[in-house]
């Protein structure tokens, strides 16, 4: 709190820390965790947190659309599936190197985002929600018909991606740190995007698209570019997820998955990149914790979401901000 | 692709369409009048089916089970409205999404806790259990005809209610401009509650009617919910007429697509790829249709006046 007060006073070095305290703390915790995990069930902890970081990347990219552009996509899981299938399908043909599979994953996601974005961005509001859902359902059903690649049952990824020939990702810790690096990279990219001139026009369109149009910006193009970028970031998450789980199936693209992603973003607090990371972590860790308690954990998890929706305006980040405000009096 | 099969599948498509209309009608009213995205509408359909199974077990009579389950579905819907939804009417769509998503998760697991995870079944009434000869050589189950008939009857009742009564007039006005209706001195909260309860009951009714031919199981509302959303979006949000026509279109396209996609593809390609690609295309058909409709008409086929 003192830091926030100081930042208004204009001490530049302190204010830098004040705005970034949460992400620095979170990333540091992620970075140090493997050291502590070594004493406990390491594989389990690493696997769980790797998952958290991967979904945090996907949630960040969805937040670009939902939080900063009011483009509520109900089909974001499709990109995760595309990324993971790129690893799986190329792998089935003996192409394992990330120098090939990653660009393919990103290119396929970008292409899918571009083609569907052209159609989706013609619509608004609830219609946009539904048409993004429609396209992800199409991707889902295409995946179920891929009989040579497992169809409904999915595809086991036998070999993890190699990095320029070196099988370094086969090590769980190495994969963990690659995911962390990707998460930090995605976070910085999103921040830079939002702060840029491009991002300001894009955010302006959320507030008043007609006015942005009148000033002379073709809003549609800005939204389409952002849609493609968000799709590629989610494709990256899919690439990592395929490697982390050694498996890909149509379920990666199901609309329930897209719903989960939306919940993560809203739970953490939309339109705050920190919120997307916090939301993904809170969602997955609560799920993990409750499912350890009882087989019927969803009976508890469901009402928790209802309580968050009714009482926690602005998500967990919003609650944190309000608490800080109250403490300051 | 025989004529017999075509007729039977067309009737099946009609039956699915009518069922979708029963669910979509409540959904589109709640969405159109209250601007409320109720993802929990599908679990109310599931709940209707489960309640009917429970009351059938208690009374042994389908008619009693139907009436009791309808009443219970209505009460449950009103409880949900009172406890959760009314706090979210003037909130962001996303708050509504997260809350109703939570209710889905809760109820899907709740029915598993109460009634077990394995599918249940509801016997249909004795008199309607047979088949009827439509034409020489075409037998069709009576119960499906009963579903089609009752769905069309509900559509007619809705048409009269919405088009020709005072409450209906207020509902239409509310769908067009809720703040204005409220400013004219109408108790919009009470109107919301009536619309909501009614929509819930229709979803429950759909669940009860379909229970004898489908297995009653957790999650049965999820797929149908997505289909119902497709219906109301294609029809135009808030438009009952749009929902009716879109429901029939979707029901027919989906059913006929699933029955004949492979046959049609075989006209162009070898049998074995046709067998692989066919089912996928059939499943995608309605989403393709939705994408095309929304591309050409971004507010649906029959946008409610004043909302487009």
Coordinates of C-alpha atoms in Angstrom, one line a residue, chain A residues 62 65-66 70-79 112 120 125-138 140 227 252-263 266, chain B residues 31 37-40 93-94 96-98 100-101 104 222 225-226 229-230 233 287 290:
Chain A
X62 CA -8.1 -15.5 -24.0
X65 CA -9.9 -11.2 -26.4
X66 CA -12.4 -11.2 -23.5
X70 CA -15.0 -7.7 -25.1
X71 CA -14.8 -10.5 -27.7
X72 CA -16.1 -13.4 -25.7
X73 CA -14.8 -16.5 -27.4
X74 CA -16.4 -19.7 -26.5
X75 CA -14.1 -21.7 -28.7
X76 CA -10.7 -21.0 -27.5
X77 CA -9.9 -24.6 -26.7
X78 CA -9.9 -25.4 -30.4
X79 CA -6.5 -23.7 -30.7
X112 CA -7.6 -21.2 -38.3
X120 CA -16.8 -14.4 -36.4
X125 CA -22.3 -10.0 -28.4
X126 CA -24.0 -13.3 -27.9
X127 CA -23.9 -14.1 -31.6
X128 CA -20.1 -13.8 -31.4
X129 CA -20.1 -16.3 -28.4
X130 CA -22.1 -18.8 -30.4
X131 CA -20.2 -18.5 -33.7
X132 CA -16.9 -19.1 -32.0
X133 CA -18.4 -22.1 -30.4
X134 CA -19.6 -23.3 -33.8
X135 CA -16.2 -23.2 -35.3
X136 CA -14.6 -25.0 -32.4
X137 CA -17.3 -27.7 -32.6
X138 CA -16.4 -28.1 -36.2
X140 CA -13.8 -31.0 -32.6
X227 CA -7.7 -12.7 -32.7
X252 CA -8.8 -31.0 -25.8
X253 CA -11.2 -29.0 -28.0
X254 CA -14.5 -29.8 -26.4
X255 CA -16.7 -26.8 -25.5
X256 CA -16.4 -27.7 -21.8
X257 CA -12.7 -27.0 -22.1
X258 CA -13.5 -23.6 -23.7
X259 CA -15.8 -23.0 -20.8
X260 CA -13.1 -23.9 -18.3
X261 CA -10.8 -21.4 -19.9
X262 CA -13.4 -18.7 -19.8
X263 CA -14.0 -19.5 -16.1
X266 CA -13.4 -14.5 -15.2
Chain B
X31 CA -32.4 -14.3 -23.1
X37 CA -27.5 -16.1 -20.5
X38 CA -28.8 -19.2 -18.7
X39 CA -26.4 -22.1 -19.3
X40 CA -28.2 -24.0 -16.6
X93 CA -23.0 -11.6 -19.3
X94 CA -19.8 -13.2 -18.1
X96 CA -24.0 -15.0 -15.6
X97 CA -21.9 -17.5 -17.6
X98 CA -19.7 -18.4 -14.6
X100 CA -24.8 -20.9 -14.5
X101 CA -21.7 -23.0 -15.4
X104 CA -24.3 -27.2 -14.3
X222 CA -25.2 -30.5 -22.0
X225 CA -28.2 -27.1 -24.4
X226 CA -25.7 -26.4 -27.1
X229 CA -28.4 -22.2 -28.2
X230 CA -27.7 -22.9 -31.9
X233 CA -29.1 -17.8 -32.4
X287 CA -22.6 -25.7 -37.0
X290 CA -25.1 -21.6 -38.1

